[in-house]
């Protein structure tokens, strides 16, 4: 037991420093991990360096609840879940009142330990209840599993020692109690998994964030060229290469910048991007390839489907008012569409064909849709013809 009492404060102290550094480096998204581990280490410190029984019981109880509050905050933040701050704070307040009464009025060690353990478990249990349905990454599942272990360990110990063990009820006997030995043993063996699981979940989330930043356009949030190809490659690992491509370029966009400034230009780009994103819904992959040029891939769509969608987008864009951003004239865009052919092994030839069709749309007057296919040269499809014939072919 002598050496054992130094292990948790040392372990959690190191974890607190490590998580603090990770938070400063912006790898950890919340400081609450570090605060939780620091408090757990400090709480265990009272077993290694006791001061006086009443003071130790009161302060260590408050510290453990503080740690549970921080852990629950860190977990909820990690999963982007509702923080339930009011409920958790009221809970901590209620704990504080009862805990103060037990320590300073009844001075009953068994009640104090039971209350603190059950309250600690409740705060973790609430976080687990909220986030468990939200876990998808393997590292997050490991985190939830390890928090569940801490939750069960705390609850099981509370029940076991309160109902089945005949331990002393004097605060002064805590340091030498079987309970204290049990806490140290389970903490060092099974609960220590928790900080490592938190570390793994944080690293996994940080990697995802960086990957996302590298694959997305910061202005519109659409995929960038690299993200578009990666996302398509991932999709085609498991399904047949089929679908249609739409490329879109805003007409005379330079004039928008020249007349209204770059900020207004950015807002136009953003609005067009949002329109494209809506049109693709969850099935399509919309990307900003550069400047004011966008590419959208529709899996399983035919040339006819893509042309019909492009036509709807073209009309919707040309009819839009831009008064709200201070522009008193309209914006139009030109579209090229193409479909992946049977023998093709990549989406690139279809993008090239759609690009040529776009060029054709630009040279034949802009504000129009041109559909290309490898068997025929880019053919201008008249707008009326498109709306009557091709809209019929749109799939959901
Ligand atoms: P066209 O109808 O032939 O497409 O003419 P255009 O003026 O749209 O074509 P061009 O490619 O010559 O001009 C595109 C302009 O887009 C040039 C560039 O300054 C502007 N641009 C590129 N990226 C951004 C951006 O992120 N924000 C803003 N505001 N403008 C951008
Ligand atoms: Mg343009
Ligand atoms: Mg352009």
GROMACS .gro file of N, CA, C and O in nm, residues 128-188:
model
  244
  128UNK      N    1  -2.234   0.945  -2.077
  128UNK     CA    2  -2.240   0.819  -2.156
  128UNK      C    3  -2.375   0.805  -2.224
  128UNK      O    4  -2.384   0.769  -2.342
  129UNK      N    5  -2.479   0.835  -2.148
  129UNK     CA    6  -2.616   0.822  -2.200
  129UNK      C    7  -2.636   0.912  -2.323
  129UNK      O    8  -2.697   0.873  -2.421
  130UNK      N    9  -2.579   1.034  -2.315
  130UNK     CA   10  -2.599   1.129  -2.425
  130UNK      C   11  -2.514   1.092  -2.547
  130UNK      O   12  -2.561   1.102  -2.660
  131UNK      N   13  -2.390   1.050  -2.523
  131UNK     CA   14  -2.299   1.035  -2.639
  131UNK      C   15  -2.297   0.895  -2.701
  131UNK      O   16  -2.257   0.881  -2.816
  132UNK      N   17  -2.338   0.793  -2.626
  132UNK     CA   18  -2.326   0.657  -2.681
  132UNK      C   19  -2.391   0.642  -2.818
  132UNK      O   20  -2.331   0.585  -2.908
  133UNK      N   21  -2.511   0.698  -2.841
  133UNK     CA   22  -2.568   0.682  -2.977
  133UNK      C   23  -2.489   0.758  -3.084
  133UNK      O   24  -2.509   0.736  -3.202
  134UNK      N   25  -2.399   0.848  -3.044
  134UNK     CA   26  -2.326   0.930  -3.142
  134UNK      C   27  -2.190   0.872  -3.179
  134UNK      O   28  -2.116   0.932  -3.255
  135UNK      N   29  -2.155   0.757  -3.122
  135UNK     CA   30  -2.019   0.707  -3.149
  135UNK      C   31  -2.014   0.634  -3.283
  135UNK      O   32  -2.097   0.548  -3.311
  136UNK      N   33  -1.915   0.673  -3.365
  136UNK     CA   34  -1.897   0.600  -3.490
  136UNK      C   35  -1.751   0.560  -3.512
  136UNK      O   36  -1.724   0.449  -3.552
  137UNK      N   37  -1.656   0.650  -3.479
  137UNK     CA   38  -1.515   0.616  -3.498
  137UNK      C   39  -1.476   0.504  -3.401
  137UNK      O   40  -1.520   0.505  -3.286
  138UNK      N   41  -1.390   0.411  -3.445
  138UNK     CA   42  -1.345   0.306  -3.352
  138UNK      C   43  -1.284   0.364  -3.225
  138UNK      O   44  -1.312   0.316  -3.115
  139UNK      N   45  -1.204   0.472  -3.238
  139UNK     CA   46  -1.139   0.531  -3.120
  139UNK      C   47  -1.245   0.586  -3.023
  139UNK      O   48  -1.226   0.582  -2.902
  140UNK      N   49  -1.356   0.636  -3.077
  140UNK     CA   50  -1.462   0.688  -2.991
  140UNK      C   51  -1.533   0.574  -2.918
  140UNK      O   52  -1.575   0.588  -2.803
  141UNK      N   53  -1.545   0.460  -2.987
  141UNK     CA   54  -1.609   0.344  -2.922
  141UNK      C   55  -1.523   0.296  -2.806
  141UNK      O   56  -1.574   0.260  -2.700
  142UNK      N   57  -1.390   0.300  -2.826
  142UNK     CA   58  -1.299   0.259  -2.718
  142UNK      C   59  -1.311   0.356  -2.601
  142UNK      O   60  -1.313   0.316  -2.485
  143UNK      N   61  -1.324   0.486  -2.633
  143UNK     CA   62  -1.339   0.586  -2.526
  143UNK      C   63  -1.467   0.559  -2.446
  143UNK      O   64  -1.465   0.556  -2.323
  144UNK      N   65  -1.576   0.537  -2.518
  144UNK     CA   66  -1.704   0.513  -2.450
  144UNK      C   67  -1.695   0.385  -2.365
  144UNK      O   68  -1.743   0.380  -2.252
  145UNK      N   69  -1.628   0.284  -2.421
  145UNK     CA   70  -1.611   0.159  -2.347
  145UNK      C   71  -1.532   0.185  -2.217
  145UNK      O   72  -1.571   0.140  -2.110
  146UNK      N   73  -1.423   0.260  -2.227
  146UNK     CA   74  -1.339   0.279  -2.109
  146UNK      C   75  -1.410   0.369  -2.005
  146UNK      O   76  -1.394   0.348  -1.885
  147UNK      N   77  -1.489   0.464  -2.053
  147UNK     CA   78  -1.566   0.546  -1.957
  147UNK      C   79  -1.671   0.457  -1.889
  147UNK      O   80  -1.697   0.469  -1.768
  148UNK      N   81  -1.728   0.364  -1.966
  148UNK     CA   82  -1.826   0.271  -1.907
  148UNK      C   83  -1.760   0.186  -1.798
  148UNK      O   84  -1.823   0.156  -1.695
  149UNK      N   85  -1.635   0.147  -1.821
  149UNK     CA   86  -1.564   0.068  -1.720
  149UNK      C   87  -1.546   0.149  -1.592
  149UNK      O   88  -1.570   0.100  -1.482
  150UNK      N   89  -1.506   0.276  -1.606
  150UNK     CA   90  -1.488   0.362  -1.488
  150UNK      C   91  -1.623   0.378  -1.417
  150UNK      O   92  -1.632   0.370  -1.294
  151UNK      N   93  -1.727   0.399  -1.495
  151UNK     CA   94  -1.862   0.415  -1.441
  151UNK      C   95  -1.903   0.291  -1.360
  151UNK      O   96  -1.945   0.301  -1.244
  152UNK      N   97  -1.884   0.172  -1.421
  152UNK     CA   98  -1.924   0.048  -1.354
  152UNK      C   99  -1.838   0.021  -1.232
  152UNK      O  100  -1.887  -0.022  -1.127
  153UNK      N  101  -1.707   0.049  -1.244
  153UNK     CA  102  -1.616   0.027  -1.132
  153UNK      C  103  -1.657   0.113  -1.013
  153UNK      O  104  -1.666   0.064  -0.899
  154UNK      N  105  -1.688   0.240  -1.040
  154UNK     CA  106  -1.724   0.332  -0.932
  154UNK      C  107  -1.856   0.289  -0.866
  154UNK      O  108  -1.866   0.284  -0.743
  155UNK      N  109  -1.951   0.255  -0.950
  155UNK     CA  110  -2.082   0.217  -0.898
  155UNK      C  111  -2.075   0.086  -0.820
  155UNK      O  112  -2.130   0.074  -0.709
  156UNK      N  113  -2.001  -0.012  -0.876
  156UNK     CA  114  -1.990  -0.142  -0.811
  156UNK      C  115  -1.920  -0.128  -0.676
  156UNK      O  116  -1.963  -0.188  -0.576
  157UNK      N  117  -1.817  -0.045  -0.670
  157UNK     CA  118  -1.744  -0.026  -0.544
  157UNK      C  119  -1.835   0.041  -0.440
  157UNK      O  120  -1.838   0.001  -0.323
  158UNK      N  121  -1.909   0.141  -0.486
  158UNK     CA  122  -2.000   0.212  -0.394
  158UNK      C  123  -2.098   0.114  -0.332
  158UNK      O  124  -2.114   0.109  -0.209
  159UNK      N  125  -2.160   0.031  -0.415
  159UNK     CA  126  -2.263  -0.063  -0.366
  159UNK      C  127  -2.199  -0.170  -0.278
  159UNK      O  128  -2.246  -0.199  -0.168
  160UNK      N  129  -2.087  -0.225  -0.326
  160UNK     CA  130  -2.021  -0.333  -0.253
  160UNK      C  131  -1.981  -0.288  -0.112
  160UNK      O  132  -2.014  -0.353  -0.013
  161UNK      N  133  -1.913  -0.174  -0.103
  161UNK     CA  134  -1.862  -0.132   0.029
  161UNK      C  135  -1.974  -0.079   0.119
  161UNK      O  136  -1.966  -0.088   0.240
  162UNK      N  137  -2.079  -0.026   0.059
  162UNK     CA  138  -2.186   0.030   0.142
  162UNK      C  139  -2.278  -0.079   0.196
  162UNK      O  140  -2.315  -0.080   0.312
  163UNK      N  141  -2.311  -0.175   0.109
  163UNK     CA  142  -2.411  -0.274   0.149
  163UNK      C  143  -2.352  -0.408   0.195
  163UNK      O  144  -2.416  -0.481   0.266
  164UNK      N  145  -2.232  -0.441   0.149
  164UNK     CA  146  -2.182  -0.577   0.177
  164UNK      C  147  -2.056  -0.581   0.263
  164UNK      O  148  -2.012  -0.686   0.302
  165UNK      N  149  -1.992  -0.468   0.290
  165UNK     CA  150  -1.869  -0.472   0.370
  165UNK      C  151  -1.892  -0.399   0.501
  165UNK      O  152  -1.958  -0.294   0.505
  166UNK      N  153  -1.834  -0.454   0.604
  166UNK     CA  154  -1.853  -0.394   0.735
  166UNK      C  155  -1.734  -0.305   0.770
  166UNK      O  156  -1.656  -0.338   0.858
  167UNK      N  157  -1.718  -0.197   0.697
  167UNK     CA  158  -1.600  -0.113   0.720
  167UNK      C  159  -1.630  -0.004   0.823
  167UNK      O  160  -1.745   0.025   0.852
  168UNK      N  161  -1.523   0.057   0.871
  168UNK     CA  162  -1.536   0.161   0.973
  168UNK      C  163  -1.612   0.281   0.915
  168UNK      O  164  -1.604   0.309   0.796
  169UNK      N  165  -1.684   0.353   1.003
  169UNK     CA  166  -1.753   0.472   0.953
  169UNK      C  167  -1.683   0.599   1.001
  169UNK      O  168  -1.738   0.708   0.996
  170UNK      N  169  -1.557   0.585   1.046
  170UNK     CA  170  -1.485   0.704   1.096
  170UNK      C  171  -1.399   0.762   0.984
  170UNK      O  172  -1.322   0.691   0.918
  171UNK      N  173  -1.413   0.892   0.963
  171UNK     CA  174  -1.337   0.959   0.856
  171UNK      C  175  -1.187   0.933   0.872
  171UNK      O  176  -1.115   0.918   0.775
  172UNK      N  177  -1.140   0.925   0.996
  172UNK     CA  178  -0.997   0.910   1.022
  172UNK      C  179  -0.943   0.775   0.973
  172UNK      O  180  -0.823   0.760   0.952
  173UNK      N  181  -1.033   0.676   0.953
  173UNK     CA  182  -0.986   0.542   0.913
  173UNK      C  183  -0.975   0.527   0.761
  173UNK      O  184  -0.944   0.419   0.711
  174UNK      N  185  -1.003   0.633   0.686
  174UNK     CA  186  -1.008   0.620   0.541
  174UNK      C  187  -0.876   0.570   0.480
  174UNK      O  188  -0.874   0.474   0.403
  175UNK      N  189  -0.766   0.633   0.520
  175UNK     CA  190  -0.637   0.603   0.453
  175UNK      C  191  -0.602   0.455   0.464
  175UNK      O  192  -0.551   0.396   0.370
  176UNK      N  193  -0.632   0.393   0.576
  176UNK     CA  194  -0.595   0.253   0.596
  176UNK      C  195  -0.708   0.155   0.560
  176UNK      O  196  -0.698   0.035   0.583
  177UNK      N  197  -0.817   0.206   0.504
  177UNK     CA  198  -0.933   0.120   0.478
  177UNK      C  199  -0.915   0.029   0.357
  177UNK      O  200  -0.836   0.059   0.267
  178UNK      N  201  -0.993  -0.082   0.354
  178UNK     CA  202  -0.994  -0.171   0.238
  178UNK      C  203  -1.046  -0.096   0.116
  178UNK      O  204  -1.007  -0.120   0.003
  179UNK      N  205  -1.138  -0.006   0.144
  179UNK     CA  206  -1.196   0.073   0.035
  179UNK      C  207  -1.084   0.149  -0.039
  179UNK      O  208  -1.076   0.147  -0.161
  180UNK      N  209  -1.000   0.215   0.037
  180UNK     CA  210  -0.892   0.296  -0.024
  180UNK      C  211  -0.798   0.207  -0.105
  180UNK      O  212  -0.755   0.243  -0.216
  181UNK      N  213  -0.770   0.086  -0.052
  181UNK     CA  214  -0.684  -0.009  -0.124
  181UNK      C  215  -0.752  -0.049  -0.256
  181UNK      O  216  -0.690  -0.050  -0.363
  182UNK      N  217  -0.884  -0.078  -0.247
  182UNK     CA  218  -0.958  -0.120  -0.367
  182UNK      C  219  -0.957  -0.010  -0.473
  182UNK      O  220  -0.937  -0.036  -0.593
  183UNK      N  221  -0.977   0.115  -0.432
  183UNK     CA  222  -0.976   0.227  -0.527
  183UNK      C  223  -0.841   0.233  -0.599
  183UNK      O  224  -0.834   0.248  -0.721
  184UNK      N  225  -0.734   0.221  -0.521
  184UNK     CA  226  -0.600   0.231  -0.581
  184UNK      C  227  -0.577   0.118  -0.680
  184UNK      O  228  -0.525   0.140  -0.790
  185UNK      N  229  -0.617  -0.004  -0.641
  185UNK     CA  230  -0.590  -0.120  -0.729
  185UNK      C  231  -0.670  -0.108  -0.858
  185UNK      O  232  -0.615  -0.121  -0.967
  186UNK      N  233  -0.800  -0.079  -0.848
  186UNK     CA  234  -0.879  -0.073  -0.973
  186UNK      C  235  -0.838   0.047  -1.059
  186UNK      O  236  -0.843   0.041  -1.181
  187UNK      N  237  -0.798   0.155  -0.994
  187UNK     CA  238  -0.756   0.272  -1.072
  187UNK      C  239  -0.630   0.241  -1.152
  187UNK      O  240  -0.620   0.272  -1.271
  188UNK      N  241  -0.533   0.177  -1.085
  188UNK     CA  242  -0.406   0.150  -1.152
  188UNK      C  243  -0.423   0.043  -1.260
  188UNK      O  244  -0.355   0.044  -1.362
   0.00000   0.00000   0.00000
